[in-house]
Amino acid sequence: MQHLDDSTRTELEAAAFRRLLSHLDEHKDVQNIDLMILADFCRNCLSKWLVAAAEERGETLDYEAAREYVYGMPYSEWKSLYQPKATPEQLAAFEARQAEKVEKKQDAQSDGQS
């Protein structure tokens, strides 16, 4: 993609992001906790990244407005319709993922101090 001008690259990235949102919308059965376990991000992360991108450009974007954009509806509505309570197995896998991240960070810090 290095051969593309900035405008074209931005358009392609935006189109890919919209496709990701559409894909997630088509697969509401994919739970945020599962995304966090497997990929270390979820729909809420995408919302936070949108808010951060707006702030970097001197724009204001409310987090709830960003979540509504990502979820395609108010988050509270999406949650009540599509997000069941996390299972004990999901919670255990999430905790293991978080512990793994802490361990990797500590290892990286130790390597940096050697």
PDB file of C-alpha atoms in Angstrom:
ATOM      1  CA  MET A   1       0.000   0.000   0.000  1.00  0.00           C
ATOM      2  CA  GLN A   2       3.052   2.234   0.103  1.00  0.00           C
ATOM      3  CA  HIS A   3       2.554   3.160  -3.543  1.00  0.00           C
ATOM      4  CA  LEU A   4      -0.834   4.759  -2.784  1.00  0.00           C
ATOM      5  CA  ASP A   5      -1.259   8.426  -2.027  1.00  0.00           C
ATOM      6  CA  ASP A   6      -2.433   9.364   1.476  1.00  0.00           C
ATOM      7  CA  SER A   7      -5.976  10.163   0.371  1.00  0.00           C
ATOM      8  CA  THR A   8      -6.482   6.840  -1.407  1.00  0.00           C
ATOM      9  CA  ARG A   9      -4.943   4.895   1.468  1.00  0.00           C
ATOM     10  CA  THR A  10      -7.232   6.685   3.948  1.00  0.00           C
ATOM     11  CA  GLU A  11     -10.263   5.903   1.777  1.00  0.00           C
ATOM     12  CA  LEU A  12      -9.308   2.232   1.621  1.00  0.00           C
ATOM     13  CA  GLU A  13      -8.699   2.079   5.363  1.00  0.00           C
ATOM     14  CA  ALA A  14     -12.059   3.732   6.015  1.00  0.00           C
ATOM     15  CA  ALA A  15     -13.798   1.282   3.681  1.00  0.00           C
ATOM     16  CA  ALA A  16     -12.130  -1.640   5.455  1.00  0.00           C
ATOM     17  CA  PHE A  17     -13.223  -0.248   8.836  1.00  0.00           C
ATOM     18  CA  ARG A  18     -16.811   0.103   7.616  1.00  0.00           C
ATOM     19  CA  ARG A  19     -16.625  -3.483   6.342  1.00  0.00           C
ATOM     20  CA  LEU A  20     -15.358  -4.622   9.758  1.00  0.00           C
ATOM     21  CA  LEU A  21     -18.306  -2.898  11.447  1.00  0.00           C
ATOM     22  CA  SER A  22     -20.697  -4.492   8.962  1.00  0.00           C
ATOM     23  CA  HIS A  23     -19.112  -7.901   9.530  1.00  0.00           C
ATOM     24  CA  LEU A  24     -19.419  -7.541  13.312  1.00  0.00           C
ATOM     25  CA  ASP A  25     -23.029  -6.434  12.874  1.00  0.00           C
ATOM     26  CA  GLU A  26     -23.743  -9.542  10.779  1.00  0.00           C
ATOM     27  CA  HIS A  27     -22.195 -11.685  13.523  1.00  0.00           C
ATOM     28  CA  LYS A  28     -23.817 -10.425  16.687  1.00  0.00           C
ATOM     29  CA  ASP A  29     -23.300 -13.894  18.151  1.00  0.00           C
ATOM     30  CA  VAL A  30     -19.604 -13.068  18.420  1.00  0.00           C
ATOM     31  CA  GLN A  31     -19.429 -11.688  21.919  1.00  0.00           C
ATOM     32  CA  ASN A  32     -17.145  -8.877  23.015  1.00  0.00           C
ATOM     33  CA  ILE A  33     -15.520 -11.120  25.619  1.00  0.00           C
ATOM     34  CA  ASP A  34     -14.677 -13.644  22.893  1.00  0.00           C
ATOM     35  CA  LEU A  35     -13.088 -10.881  20.815  1.00  0.00           C
ATOM     36  CA  MET A  36     -11.104  -9.756  23.856  1.00  0.00           C
ATOM     37  CA  ILE A  37      -9.899 -13.303  24.532  1.00  0.00           C
ATOM     38  CA  LEU A  38      -8.873 -13.991  20.944  1.00  0.00           C
ATOM     39  CA  ALA A  39      -7.835 -10.601  19.592  1.00  0.00           C
ATOM     40  CA  ASP A  40      -7.462  -8.300  22.613  1.00  0.00           C
ATOM     41  CA  PHE A  41     -10.023  -5.811  21.299  1.00  0.00           C
ATOM     42  CA  CYS A  42     -13.801  -5.554  21.105  1.00  0.00           C
ATOM     43  CA  ARG A  43     -16.543  -3.286  19.846  1.00  0.00           C
ATOM     44  CA  ASN A  44     -16.052  -0.981  22.840  1.00  0.00           C
ATOM     45  CA  CYS A  45     -12.363  -0.686  21.949  1.00  0.00           C
ATOM     46  CA  LEU A  46     -13.307   0.384  18.431  1.00  0.00           C
ATOM     47  CA  SER A  47     -15.554   3.040  19.966  1.00  0.00           C
ATOM     48  CA  LYS A  48     -12.738   4.289  22.193  1.00  0.00           C
ATOM     49  CA  TRP A  49     -10.359   4.371  19.230  1.00  0.00           C
ATOM     50  CA  LEU A  50     -12.842   6.510  17.293  1.00  0.00           C
ATOM     51  CA  VAL A  51     -13.056   8.951  20.208  1.00  0.00           C
ATOM     52  CA  ALA A  52      -9.255   9.061  20.467  1.00  0.00           C
ATOM     53  CA  ALA A  53      -8.891   9.629  16.710  1.00  0.00           C
ATOM     54  CA  ALA A  54     -11.359  12.511  16.916  1.00  0.00           C
ATOM     55  CA  GLU A  55      -9.462  14.046  19.841  1.00  0.00           C
ATOM     56  CA  GLU A  56      -6.154  13.745  17.951  1.00  0.00           C
ATOM     57  CA  ARG A  57      -7.722  15.877  15.236  1.00  0.00           C
ATOM     58  CA  GLY A  58      -9.165  18.439  17.622  1.00  0.00           C
ATOM     59  CA  GLU A  59     -12.711  17.117  17.213  1.00  0.00           C
ATOM     60  CA  THR A  60     -15.173  16.124  19.894  1.00  0.00           C
ATOM     61  CA  LEU A  61     -16.863  12.737  19.697  1.00  0.00           C
ATOM     62  CA  ASP A  62     -18.918  11.514  22.617  1.00  0.00           C
ATOM     63  CA  TYR A  63     -18.112   7.932  23.646  1.00  0.00           C
ATOM     64  CA  GLU A  64     -21.784   6.923  23.682  1.00  0.00           C
ATOM     65  CA  ALA A  65     -22.249   8.377  20.190  1.00  0.00           C
ATOM     66  CA  ALA A  66     -19.213   6.409  19.021  1.00  0.00           C
ATOM     67  CA  ARG A  67     -20.612   3.230  20.574  1.00  0.00           C
ATOM     68  CA  GLU A  68     -23.953   3.801  18.871  1.00  0.00           C
ATOM     69  CA  TYR A  69     -22.105   4.116  15.561  1.00  0.00           C
ATOM     70  CA  VAL A  70     -20.110   0.921  16.155  1.00  0.00           C
ATOM     71  CA  TYR A  71     -23.050  -1.105  17.493  1.00  0.00           C
ATOM     72  CA  GLY A  72     -25.606   0.321  15.063  1.00  0.00           C
ATOM     73  CA  MET A  73     -27.905   1.166  17.976  1.00  0.00           C
ATOM     74  CA  PRO A  74     -27.609   2.440  21.536  1.00  0.00           C
ATOM     75  CA  TYR A  75     -25.251   0.179  23.471  1.00  0.00           C
ATOM     76  CA  SER A  76     -27.823  -0.526  26.187  1.00  0.00           C
ATOM     77  CA  GLU A  77     -30.232  -1.802  23.533  1.00  0.00           C
ATOM     78  CA  TRP A  78     -27.580  -3.948  21.840  1.00  0.00           C
ATOM     79  CA  LYS A  79     -26.502  -5.349  25.188  1.00  0.00           C
ATOM     80  CA  SER A  80     -30.037  -6.326  26.175  1.00  0.00           C
ATOM     81  CA  LEU A  81     -30.739  -7.906  22.773  1.00  0.00           C
ATOM     82  CA  TYR A  82     -27.473  -9.645  21.959  1.00  0.00           C
ATOM     83  CA  GLN A  83     -25.106  -9.891  24.916  1.00  0.00           C
ATOM     84  CA  PRO A  84     -25.745 -12.771  27.294  1.00  0.00           C
ATOM     85  CA  LYS A  85     -23.939 -12.947  30.595  1.00  0.00           C
ATOM     86  CA  ALA A  86     -20.387 -14.237  30.218  1.00  0.00           C
ATOM     87  CA  THR A  87     -19.981 -17.899  31.026  1.00  0.00           C
ATOM     88  CA  PRO A  88     -17.553 -19.090  33.701  1.00  0.00           C
ATOM     89  CA  GLU A  89     -15.412 -20.520  30.890  1.00  0.00           C
ATOM     90  CA  GLN A  90     -15.316 -17.173  29.076  1.00  0.00           C
ATOM     91  CA  LEU A  91     -14.423 -15.353  32.279  1.00  0.00           C
ATOM     92  CA  ALA A  92     -11.640 -17.833  33.039  1.00  0.00           C
ATOM     93  CA  ALA A  93     -10.245 -17.521  29.504  1.00  0.00           C
ATOM     94  CA  PHE A  94     -10.404 -13.718  29.744  1.00  0.00           C
ATOM     95  CA  GLU A  95      -8.577 -13.730  33.083  1.00  0.00           C
ATOM     96  CA  ALA A  96      -5.923 -16.063  31.652  1.00  0.00           C
ATOM     97  CA  ARG A  97      -5.487 -13.727  28.662  1.00  0.00           C
ATOM     98  CA  GLN A  98      -5.073 -10.735  30.969  1.00  0.00           C
ATOM     99  CA  ALA A  99      -2.546 -12.595  33.123  1.00  0.00           C
ATOM    100  CA  GLU A 100      -0.621 -13.550  29.978  1.00  0.00           C
ATOM    101  CA  LYS A 101      -0.470  -9.888  28.935  1.00  0.00           C
ATOM    102  CA  VAL A 102       0.873  -8.881  32.349  1.00  0.00           C
ATOM    103  CA  GLU A 103       3.488 -11.622  32.178  1.00  0.00           C
ATOM    104  CA  LYS A 104       4.606 -10.559  28.687  1.00  0.00           C
ATOM    105  CA  LYS A 105       4.862  -6.949  29.821  1.00  0.00           C
ATOM    106  CA  GLN A 106       6.942  -7.943  32.847  1.00  0.00           C
ATOM    107  CA  ASP A 107       9.192 -10.103  30.630  1.00  0.00           C
ATOM    108  CA  ALA A 108       9.678  -7.200  28.226  1.00  0.00           C
ATOM    109  CA  GLN A 109      10.562  -4.879  31.085  1.00  0.00           C
ATOM    110  CA  SER A 110      13.025  -7.433  32.469  1.00  0.00           C
ATOM    111  CA  ASP A 111      14.642  -7.822  29.038  1.00  0.00           C
ATOM    112  CA  GLY A 112      14.978  -4.067  28.758  1.00  0.00           C
ATOM    113  CA  GLN A 113      16.783  -3.831  32.078  1.00  0.00           C
ATOM    114  CA  SER A 114      19.353  -6.532  31.256  1.00  0.00           C
TER     115      SER A 114
END
